[in-house]
Backbone as a chain_set.jsonl record, in Angstrom:
{"seq": "MSNKIKEFFQLGEVGGYFIRVFRKLDPDQKSNFNLRMMHGINRISILVFLAALILWIIRRLV", "coords": {"N": [[1.121, -1.163, 0.023], [1.737, 0.896, 1.403], [4.141, 1.318, -1.299], [2.557, 1.855, -3.077], [1.36, 4.569, -2.387], [3.495, 6.504, -2.673], [4.326, 5.837, -5.266], [2.839, 6.949, -6.874], [2.95, 9.521, -6.105], [5.322, 10.143, -7.141], [7.496, 12.796, -8.751], [8.758, 12.201, -11.208], [10.33, 12.232, -15.473], [8.76, 14.911, -15.738], [7.961, 16.644, -13.722], [10.471, 16.532, -12.065], [11.622, 18.452, -14.452], [10.614, 20.455, -13.099], [10.991, 21.249, -10.737], [13.923, 21.567, -11.039], [14.301, 23.437, -13.762], [14.039, 26.164, -11.735], [16.969, 26.138, -9.99], [19.847, 27.554, -10.307], [22.1, 26.865, -13.008], [24.422, 24.432, -13.721], [27.482, 25.897, -12.877], [30.109, 24.248, -14.462], [28.488, 23.077, -16.511], [28.041, 23.838, -19.946], [26.769, 26.87, -21.353], [23.698, 28.614, -23.786], [22.594, 31.849, -24.938], [20.534, 30.725, -26.067], [19.293, 29.184, -24.541], [18.956, 30.317, -22.104], [17.964, 32.276, -21.898], [15.534, 30.566, -22.81], [14.044, 28.638, -20.725], [14.551, 30.51, -18.844], [11.351, 31.762, -20.515], [10.378, 29.97, -19.366], [10.184, 29.918, -16.49], [8.767, 31.536, -16.0], [6.647, 31.757, -16.956], [5.719, 28.805, -15.609], [5.578, 30.134, -13.384], [3.491, 32.626, -14.283], [0.869, 30.092, -14.383], [1.158, 29.275, -11.807], [0.961, 31.547, -10.515], [-2.757, 32.255, -11.349], [-4.417, 29.285, -10.679], [-3.651, 29.219, -8.303], [-5.819, 32.628, -7.304], [-7.413, 30.951, -8.94], [-8.851, 29.078, -7.594], [-8.901, 30.276, -4.934], [-10.949, 31.946, -5.57], [-13.447, 30.27, -5.884], [-13.239, 29.558, -3.625], [-14.415, 31.155, -1.585]], "CA": [[-0.175, -0.112, -0.397], [2.374, 2.672, 1.008], [4.426, 1.575, -2.366], [1.825, 2.644, -4.795], [1.111, 5.707, -2.098], [5.188, 6.798, -3.558], [4.649, 5.824, -7.24], [1.245, 8.044, -7.035], [2.831, 11.303, -5.717], [6.216, 10.314, -8.089], [7.093, 13.756, -9.408], [8.791, 11.636, -12.006], [10.839, 13.49, -15.695], [7.969, 16.063, -15.736], [8.392, 17.766, -12.641], [11.75, 16.886, -11.91], [12.195, 19.912, -15.172], [9.733, 22.373, -12.896], [12.179, 21.662, -10.689], [15.579, 22.659, -12.277], [14.396, 24.76, -13.994], [14.506, 27.184, -11.16], [17.25, 26.118, -9.351], [21.484, 27.725, -11.303], [23.199, 26.13, -13.414], [25.482, 24.417, -13.373], [29.131, 26.365, -14.005], [31.121, 23.453, -15.035], [27.818, 23.17, -18.439], [28.133, 24.536, -21.174], [24.976, 27.698, -21.863], [24.459, 29.279, -24.218], [22.469, 32.77, -24.409], [19.117, 30.618, -26.575], [18.497, 28.551, -23.925], [18.496, 30.944, -20.88], [16.472, 32.899, -22.436], [13.922, 29.342, -22.811], [14.691, 28.643, -19.489], [13.486, 32.617, -17.935], [10.296, 31.647, -20.761], [9.626, 28.692, -18.576], [10.147, 30.217, -15.433], [7.679, 33.347, -15.961], [5.109, 30.592, -17.692], [5.064, 28.545, -14.913], [5.591, 31.18, -12.751], [1.5, 32.807, -13.623], [-0.22, 29.78, -14.426], [1.104, 29.461, -10.521], [-0.876, 32.491, -10.046], [-3.675, 31.686, -12.375], [-4.7, 28.807, -10.227], [-3.932, 29.869, -6.647], [-6.619, 33.054, -7.647], [-8.97, 30.112, -9.335], [-8.885, 28.083, -6.093], [-9.099, 31.799, -3.585], [-12.937, 32.554, -6.328], [-14.232, 29.159, -5.665], [-13.232, 29.404, -2.12], [-15.066, 32.424, -1.781]], "C": [[1.042, 1.412, -0.003], [3.146, 3.07, -0.261], [4.117, 2.104, -3.871], [1.346, 4.03, -4.33], [2.251, 6.101, -2.931], [5.509, 6.565, -4.658], [3.666, 7.076, -7.757], [1.778, 9.056, -6.884], [4.232, 11.166, -6.935], [7.218, 11.711, -8.437], [7.569, 13.092, -10.741], [9.129, 12.484, -13.608], [10.601, 14.986, -15.385], [9.243, 17.019, -15.024], [9.303, 17.215, -12.032], [12.444, 18.002, -12.942], [11.434, 21.063, -13.929], [10.079, 22.554, -11.872], [12.538, 22.662, -10.24], [14.975, 24.071, -13.099], [14.91, 26.248, -12.96], [15.458, 27.599, -9.488], [18.759, 27.219, -10.434], [21.272, 27.337, -12.697], [23.811, 25.876, -13.44], [26.774, 25.227, -13.871], [29.387, 25.378, -14.373], [30.24, 23.309, -16.284], [27.78, 24.234, -19.142], [26.856, 25.691, -21.382], [24.741, 28.911, -23.229], [22.84, 30.547, -24.283], [20.545, 31.904, -24.687], [18.636, 29.663, -24.975], [18.299, 28.933, -22.6], [17.596, 30.924, -20.885], [15.009, 32.274, -22.275], [13.494, 28.385, -21.309], [13.677, 30.022, -18.152], [12.174, 32.194, -18.531], [9.165, 31.56, -19.078], [9.752, 29.101, -17.989], [8.68, 31.211, -14.633], [6.271, 32.391, -16.135], [4.437, 29.664, -16.324], [4.266, 29.81, -13.092], [2.755, 31.715, -12.935], [0.722, 32.252, -13.494], [0.067, 28.792, -12.862], [-0.371, 30.09, -9.38], [-2.791, 32.228, -10.403], [-4.374, 31.004, -11.169], [-4.807, 28.846, -8.814], [-5.508, 31.372, -6.87], [-7.517, 32.141, -7.983], [-9.649, 29.586, -7.973], [-9.549, 28.856, -5.086], [-10.762, 32.148, -4.266], [-13.492, 31.627, -5.43], [-14.305, 29.14, -4.539], [-14.583, 29.779, -0.984], [-17.006, 32.216, -1.822]], "O": [[1.214, 2.447, -0.646], [3.204, 4.235, -0.655], [4.657, 2.46, -4.919], [0.946, 4.815, -5.19], [1.971, 6.037, -4.128], [6.581, 6.859, -5.187], [3.765, 7.85, -8.709], [1.222, 9.941, -7.535], [4.25, 12.114, -7.72], [8.298, 11.181, -8.175], [6.777, 13.362, -11.644], [8.466, 13.52, -13.63], [11.363, 15.886, -15.033], [10.314, 17.581, -15.253], [8.982, 17.37, -10.854], [13.528, 18.499, -12.633], [11.687, 22.268, -13.904], [9.864, 23.68, -11.423], [12.235, 23.702, -9.655], [15.202, 25.276, -12.989], [15.766, 27.086, -13.242], [15.257, 28.375, -8.554], [18.279, 27.586, -11.506], [20.253, 27.562, -13.35], [24.654, 26.745, -13.215], [27.097, 25.241, -15.059], [28.461, 25.237, -15.171], [30.901, 23.37, -17.321], [27.491, 25.392, -18.839], [25.793, 25.117, -21.618], [25.504, 29.836, -23.506], [21.893, 30.106, -23.632], [19.573, 32.184, -23.985], [17.476, 29.705, -24.564], [17.638, 28.216, -21.85], [16.651, 30.284, -20.424], [13.936, 32.764, -21.922], [12.59, 27.556, -21.201], [12.812, 30.182, -17.29], [11.346, 32.06, -17.629], [8.319, 32.112, -18.374], [9.037, 29.904, -18.589], [8.071, 31.416, -13.583], [5.199, 32.419, -15.531], [3.255, 29.662, -15.978], [3.298, 30.029, -12.362], [1.681, 31.457, -12.392], [-0.27, 32.675, -12.9], [-0.599, 27.774, -12.673], [-1.311, 29.856, -8.62], [-3.73, 32.077, -9.621], [-4.989, 31.793, -10.452], [-5.829, 28.57, -8.186], [-6.515, 30.838, -6.406], [-8.6, 32.296, -7.42], [-10.789, 29.758, -7.54], [-10.506, 28.437, -4.436], [-11.657, 32.555, -3.525], [-13.97, 31.976, -4.35], [-15.368, 28.733, -4.069], [-15.275, 29.196, -0.15], [-17.729, 33.199, -1.982]]}, "num_chains": 1, "name": "protein.A"}
């Protein structure tokens, strides 16, 4: 039973990306302008989505 619950709440590759996108890049890893801009846009879109989700939940509860 406990193993099934752990499997249900695993983040997987996509969830790992949502956490990884907010970390600083490894200094040993080569980075270019396009990659940094892509991660920046992804950060903004994740934050806007979470803000909209929170507002939607608050409006449903009130």
